[in-house]
Amino acid sequence: MILTVTLNTALDLTYHVPRLEPHGSHRVTEVTERAGGKGLNVARVLAALGHDTVVTGFAGGATGTTVRRLLAESAPREGLAIGGVTGTAGRLTDALVPIGGRTRRTVGVVDASTGDTTQLNEPGPDVTPKEWAGFADTYARLLPEARAVALCGSLPPGVPVGAYALLVRKARALGVPVLLDTSGEPLRRAVAARPDVVKPNTEELAALTGSTEPLRAALDTRRRGAHAVAATLGPAGMLAVTPDGAWRAAPPRRISGNPTGAGDSASAALLSGWVENLPWPDRIARAVALSAATVRTPAAGEFDAAAYEALLPQVKVAPA
């Protein structure tokens, strides 16, 4: 199985409005709610790709109860259809750790006139030292069975800023490959623990290294400890700098839609490519196609399977 860690899970609420006007009153045309947080989105995509996945992290209060219910309901019944043949979906297992605080909510407001999304994110519940120790025990129990682990998203209050660095070291001690997707000081500390793959966006790379040139920043991130860097470049695709070489992958055209969760689909693609032993160019081609197919859907953790099948052979991969 693949293990995904989401320490700051969320109940994602999405409101659709005809036009978002500052200071105005809006009539909402559609509301959706999802079990959210980066690692939960990654897990749903991995399951759709046919990989058994376990999600862990924290869930608390009435919001946490809703997140767990929605997570169970969102498990895919069928796997991805390629070439007209539908595969078997992977199992999606809930190993979230209960806490006393209330799981946060995020609110996304989609402006139908432009397709843009405005995001409001709560900070998350306070996690006690005892609750953090309980999670650490759960992680240590699950880790030996994992083929790979994804450490995703922000840290809620009370979790040590070096938490991801600790979790990276524990995984590496057991020989379990680690993908890291976070930002700020938790990213800086965890990179020094030598994760196998770091998946930042260009802004996170620049904040880490001080360089706004993605290739230079990715090379610097490798020097800081990351074995490989797979940087998302927005509509321009992905840059991968690895021990085997450096490549850029780009979609055949700009894909319009909702970008929420596109980066999480890229993480799922990289993890699935890793456990399937795909070469790096194929991994990032999958990541770009899957990200673009996610933009075509209204919610994170989903992708348009037909769009993915059509886009994958059109992704252009070239040496960086």
Coordinates of C-alpha atoms in Angstrom, one line a residue:
M1 CA 0.0 0.0 0.0
I2 CA 0.9 3.7 -0.3
L3 CA 0.6 5.8 2.9
T4 CA -0.5 9.4 2.8
V5 CA -0.1 11.8 5.7
T6 CA -2.3 14.8 6.1
L7 CA -1.7 16.4 9.5
N8 CA -4.1 19.3 8.8
T9 CA -7.1 17.6 7.2
A10 CA -10.1 19.8 6.3
L11 CA -13.7 19.8 5.3
D12 CA -13.6 21.5 1.9
L13 CA -16.7 23.6 1.1
T14 CA -17.0 25.0 -2.5
Y15 CA -19.5 27.7 -3.4
H16 CA -20.4 28.5 -7.0
V17 CA -21.6 32.0 -7.8
P18 CA -22.4 33.7 -11.1
R19 CA -19.9 36.5 -10.4
L20 CA -17.8 37.3 -7.4
E21 CA -18.2 41.0 -6.5
P22 CA -16.2 42.4 -3.5
H23 CA -18.4 43.9 -0.8
G24 CA -21.5 42.4 -2.5
S25 CA -24.2 39.8 -1.5
H26 CA -24.1 36.6 -3.6
R27 CA -26.6 34.0 -4.5
V28 CA -24.9 30.6 -4.4
T29 CA -25.9 28.3 -7.3
E30 CA -24.2 25.2 -6.1
V31 CA -22.5 23.9 -2.9
T32 CA -20.2 20.9 -2.6
E33 CA -18.4 19.4 0.4
R34 CA -15.5 17.0 0.4
A35 CA -13.1 15.4 2.7
G36 CA -10.1 17.6 2.1
G37 CA -6.4 18.2 2.8
K38 CA -3.6 17.5 0.3
G39 CA -2.9 13.9 1.3
L40 CA -6.6 12.9 1.2
N41 CA -6.8 14.3 -2.3
V42 CA -3.6 12.3 -3.2
A43 CA -5.1 9.1 -1.7
R44 CA -8.4 9.3 -3.7
V45 CA -6.5 9.7 -7.0
L46 CA -4.1 6.9 -6.1
A47 CA -7.1 4.6 -5.4
A48 CA -8.6 5.5 -8.8
L49 CA -5.3 4.6 -10.4
G50 CA -5.6 1.1 -8.7
H51 CA -3.3 1.5 -5.7
D52 CA -4.3 0.5 -2.2
T53 CA -3.9 3.6 -0.1
V54 CA -4.0 4.3 3.7
V55 CA -4.7 7.9 4.9
T56 CA -3.5 9.1 8.3
G57 CA -3.3 12.4 10.1
F58 CA -5.8 14.0 12.5
A59 CA -9.6 14.3 12.6
G60 CA -11.6 15.9 15.4
G61 CA -15.0 17.3 16.3
A62 CA -18.1 17.3 14.3
T63 CA -16.2 18.5 11.2
G64 CA -13.8 15.6 11.6
T65 CA -16.7 13.2 11.8
T66 CA -18.0 14.6 8.5
V67 CA -14.6 14.3 6.9
R68 CA -14.4 10.6 7.8
R69 CA -17.9 10.0 6.5
L70 CA -17.2 11.8 3.2
L71 CA -13.9 10.0 2.8
A72 CA -15.6 6.6 3.1
E73 CA -18.2 7.7 0.6
S74 CA -15.6 9.0 -1.9
A75 CA -13.7 5.8 -2.2
P76 CA -13.8 4.9 -6.0
R77 CA -15.9 1.9 -7.0
E78 CA -14.0 1.4 -10.3
G79 CA -10.4 2.1 -11.3
L80 CA -9.2 4.2 -14.2
A81 CA -10.5 3.2 -17.7
I82 CA -7.7 3.1 -20.3
G83 CA -8.4 2.0 -23.9
G84 CA -12.0 1.2 -23.0
V85 CA -10.9 -1.3 -20.3
T86 CA -11.8 -0.4 -16.7
G87 CA -9.3 -1.5 -14.0
T88 CA -9.9 -2.4 -10.4
A89 CA -9.9 0.6 -7.9
G90 CA -7.5 0.4 -5.0
R91 CA -8.7 0.2 -1.4
L92 CA -8.9 3.5 0.5
T93 CA -8.4 2.9 4.2
D94 CA -9.0 5.5 7.0
A95 CA -6.3 5.5 9.7
L96 CA -6.9 9.1 10.9
V97 CA -6.2 9.7 14.6
P98 CA -9.0 11.3 16.7
I99 CA -8.2 14.5 18.5
G100 CA -10.1 16.8 20.8
G101 CA -10.0 19.9 18.6
R102 CA -12.3 20.5 15.6
T103 CA -10.9 19.8 12.1
R104 CA -10.7 23.0 10.1
R105 CA -12.8 24.0 7.1
T106 CA -11.7 25.5 3.8
V107 CA -14.1 27.6 1.7
G108 CA -13.6 28.0 -2.1
V109 CA -15.7 30.4 -4.0
V110 CA -15.8 29.7 -7.8
D111 CA -16.7 32.7 -10.0
A112 CA -18.6 31.2 -13.0
S113 CA -17.9 34.3 -15.1
T114 CA -14.1 33.9 -15.0
G115 CA -13.6 30.3 -13.8
D116 CA -11.4 31.7 -11.0
T117 CA -11.5 30.3 -7.4
T118 CA -11.0 32.4 -4.3
Q119 CA -9.8 30.3 -1.3
L120 CA -10.3 30.8 2.4
N121 CA -8.4 28.4 4.7
E122 CA -8.8 28.1 8.4
P123 CA -5.6 27.4 10.5
G124 CA -6.6 24.0 11.9
P125 CA -7.1 22.7 15.5
D126 CA -4.6 22.9 18.3
V127 CA -2.9 19.5 18.7
T128 CA -1.7 18.5 22.1
P129 CA 1.7 16.7 22.8
K130 CA -0.3 13.6 23.7
E131 CA -2.2 13.6 20.4
W132 CA 1.0 14.2 18.5
A133 CA 2.6 11.2 20.3
G134 CA -0.5 9.1 19.4
F135 CA -0.1 10.0 15.7
A136 CA 3.6 9.1 15.9
D137 CA 2.7 5.7 17.2
T138 CA 0.2 5.2 14.3
Y139 CA 2.7 6.3 11.7
A140 CA 5.3 3.9 13.1
R141 CA 2.8 1.0 13.0
L142 CA 1.8 1.7 9.4
L143 CA 5.2 2.6 7.9
P144 CA 6.6 -0.9 7.6
E145 CA 3.8 -2.0 5.3
A146 CA 4.1 1.0 3.0
R147 CA 5.7 0.9 -0.4
A148 CA 5.9 4.7 -0.4
V149 CA 4.7 7.6 1.8
A150 CA 3.5 11.1 1.0
L151 CA 3.8 13.9 3.6
C152 CA 1.4 16.6 2.5
G153 CA 0.2 20.0 3.5
S154 CA 0.5 22.5 6.3
L155 CA 1.0 21.8 10.0
P156 CA -1.8 22.5 12.5
P157 CA -1.0 24.5 15.7
G158 CA 0.8 22.4 18.3
V159 CA 2.6 20.1 15.8
P160 CA 6.4 20.7 16.0
V161 CA 7.8 22.7 13.0
G162 CA 10.3 19.9 12.5
A163 CA 7.6 17.2 12.3
Y164 CA 8.1 16.4 8.6
A165 CA 11.8 16.2 9.1
L166 CA 11.2 13.6 11.8
L167 CA 8.7 11.6 9.6
V168 CA 11.2 11.7 6.7
R169 CA 13.9 10.2 8.8
K170 CA 11.7 7.5 10.2
A171 CA 10.7 6.5 6.7
R172 CA 14.2 6.5 5.3
A173 CA 15.4 4.4 8.3
L174 CA 13.0 1.7 7.0
G175 CA 13.9 2.2 3.3
V176 CA 10.5 3.6 2.5
P177 CA 10.6 6.2 -0.3
V178 CA 9.2 9.6 0.8
L179 CA 7.4 12.4 -1.3
L180 CA 7.2 15.7 0.5
D181 CA 4.8 18.4 -0.4
T182 CA 4.8 21.3 2.1
S183 CA 6.1 24.9 2.3
G184 CA 7.9 27.4 4.5
E185 CA 10.0 26.4 7.5
P186 CA 8.6 22.8 7.6
L187 CA 9.8 22.4 4.1
R188 CA 13.3 23.8 4.8
R189 CA 13.8 21.5 7.8
A190 CA 12.5 18.4 6.1
V191 CA 14.6 18.9 2.9
A192 CA 17.7 18.6 5.2
A193 CA 16.4 15.2 6.2
R194 CA 16.9 14.0 2.6
P195 CA 13.4 13.1 1.2
D196 CA 13.4 11.1 -2.0
V197 CA 11.2 13.6 -3.9
V198 CA 10.2 17.1 -3.0
K199 CA 7.2 18.5 -5.0
P200 CA 7.0 22.3 -4.6
N201 CA 5.5 24.9 -6.8
T202 CA 7.6 27.8 -8.2
E203 CA 6.6 30.1 -5.3
E204 CA 7.6 27.6 -2.7
L205 CA 10.9 26.9 -4.5
A206 CA 11.7 30.6 -4.6
A207 CA 10.9 31.0 -0.9
L208 CA 13.2 28.1 0.0
T209 CA 16.1 29.1 -2.1
G210 CA 15.8 32.8 -2.9
S211 CA 15.9 32.0 -6.7
T212 CA 13.0 32.7 -9.0
E213 CA 14.6 30.6 -11.8
P214 CA 13.0 27.1 -11.4
L215 CA 16.0 25.1 -12.7
R216 CA 18.5 26.9 -10.5
A217 CA 16.2 26.7 -7.5
A218 CA 15.6 23.0 -8.1
L219 CA 19.4 22.3 -8.3
D220 CA 19.8 24.3 -5.1
T221 CA 17.1 22.2 -3.4
R222 CA 19.0 19.1 -4.3
R223 CA 22.1 20.5 -2.8
R224 CA 20.2 21.1 0.4
G225 CA 19.3 17.5 0.7
A226 CA 16.4 16.4 -1.6
H227 CA 17.3 13.5 -3.8
A228 CA 14.9 14.7 -6.5
V229 CA 12.8 17.8 -7.1
A230 CA 9.6 17.7 -9.2
A231 CA 8.4 21.3 -9.3
T232 CA 5.0 22.2 -10.6
L233 CA 5.0 25.1 -13.0
G234 CA 1.3 25.8 -13.3
P235 CA 0.0 25.8 -16.8
A236 CA 3.6 25.3 -18.1
G237 CA 3.7 21.8 -16.6
M238 CA 6.5 20.3 -14.5
L239 CA 10.3 20.4 -14.1
A240 CA 12.1 17.4 -12.6
V241 CA 15.7 17.5 -11.5
T242 CA 16.8 14.0 -10.4
P243 CA 20.0 11.9 -10.0
D244 CA 19.2 10.5 -13.5
G245 CA 18.9 13.8 -15.3
A246 CA 16.6 16.9 -15.6
W247 CA 13.5 17.2 -17.8
R248 CA 10.6 19.5 -18.4
A249 CA 7.1 18.2 -19.3
A250 CA 4.4 20.4 -20.7
P251 CA 0.7 19.8 -21.7
P252 CA -0.1 20.2 -25.4
R253 CA -2.3 23.3 -24.7
R254 CA -3.5 25.4 -21.8
I255 CA -6.3 23.6 -20.0
S256 CA -9.0 25.9 -18.5
G257 CA -11.0 25.0 -15.4
N258 CA -10.6 24.7 -11.6
P259 CA -6.9 24.2 -10.6
T260 CA -7.7 23.2 -7.0
G261 CA -6.1 19.8 -6.4
A262 CA -4.1 19.7 -9.6
G263 CA -0.9 19.6 -7.6
D264 CA -2.2 16.8 -5.4
S265 CA -2.9 14.7 -8.6
A266 CA 0.6 15.4 -9.6
S267 CA 1.8 13.9 -6.3
A268 CA -0.3 10.9 -6.9
A269 CA 1.1 10.4 -10.4
L270 CA 4.7 10.7 -9.1
L271 CA 4.0 8.2 -6.3
S272 CA 2.3 5.7 -8.6
G273 CA 5.1 6.0 -11.1
W274 CA 7.6 5.4 -8.4
V275 CA 6.0 2.2 -7.1
E276 CA 5.5 1.0 -10.7
N277 CA 9.2 1.6 -11.5
L278 CA 8.5 4.0 -14.3
P279 CA 11.5 6.1 -15.6
W280 CA 11.4 9.8 -14.6
P281 CA 10.3 11.1 -18.0
D282 CA 7.2 8.9 -17.8
R283 CA 6.5 9.9 -14.2
I284 CA 6.4 13.5 -15.0
A285 CA 4.4 13.0 -18.2
R286 CA 1.8 11.2 -16.1
A287 CA 1.9 14.0 -13.5
V288 CA 1.3 16.7 -16.1
A289 CA -1.5 14.8 -17.8
L290 CA -3.2 13.9 -14.6
S291 CA -2.9 17.5 -13.3
A292 CA -4.5 18.8 -16.5
A293 CA -7.3 16.2 -16.2
T294 CA -8.0 17.4 -12.7
V295 CA -8.4 21.0 -13.8
R296 CA -11.3 19.7 -15.9
T297 CA -13.3 18.5 -12.8
P298 CA -15.1 20.6 -10.2
A299 CA -13.5 19.1 -7.1
A300 CA -10.0 18.2 -5.8
G301 CA -9.2 14.5 -5.6
E302 CA -11.0 13.8 -8.9
F303 CA -9.9 13.8 -12.5
D304 CA -11.5 13.4 -15.9
A305 CA -10.4 9.9 -17.0
A306 CA -11.1 10.5 -20.7
A307 CA -9.2 13.7 -20.7
Y308 CA -6.2 12.0 -18.9
E309 CA -6.2 9.2 -21.5
A310 CA -6.3 11.7 -24.4
L311 CA -3.7 14.1 -22.9
L312 CA -1.0 11.5 -21.7
P313 CA 0.4 10.7 -25.2
Q314 CA 0.4 14.5 -26.1
V315 CA 2.5 15.6 -23.1
K316 CA 5.9 16.9 -24.4
V317 CA 8.9 15.9 -22.3
A318 CA 12.4 17.3 -23.1
P319 CA 15.7 17.6 -21.3
A320 CA 15.8 20.7 -19.1

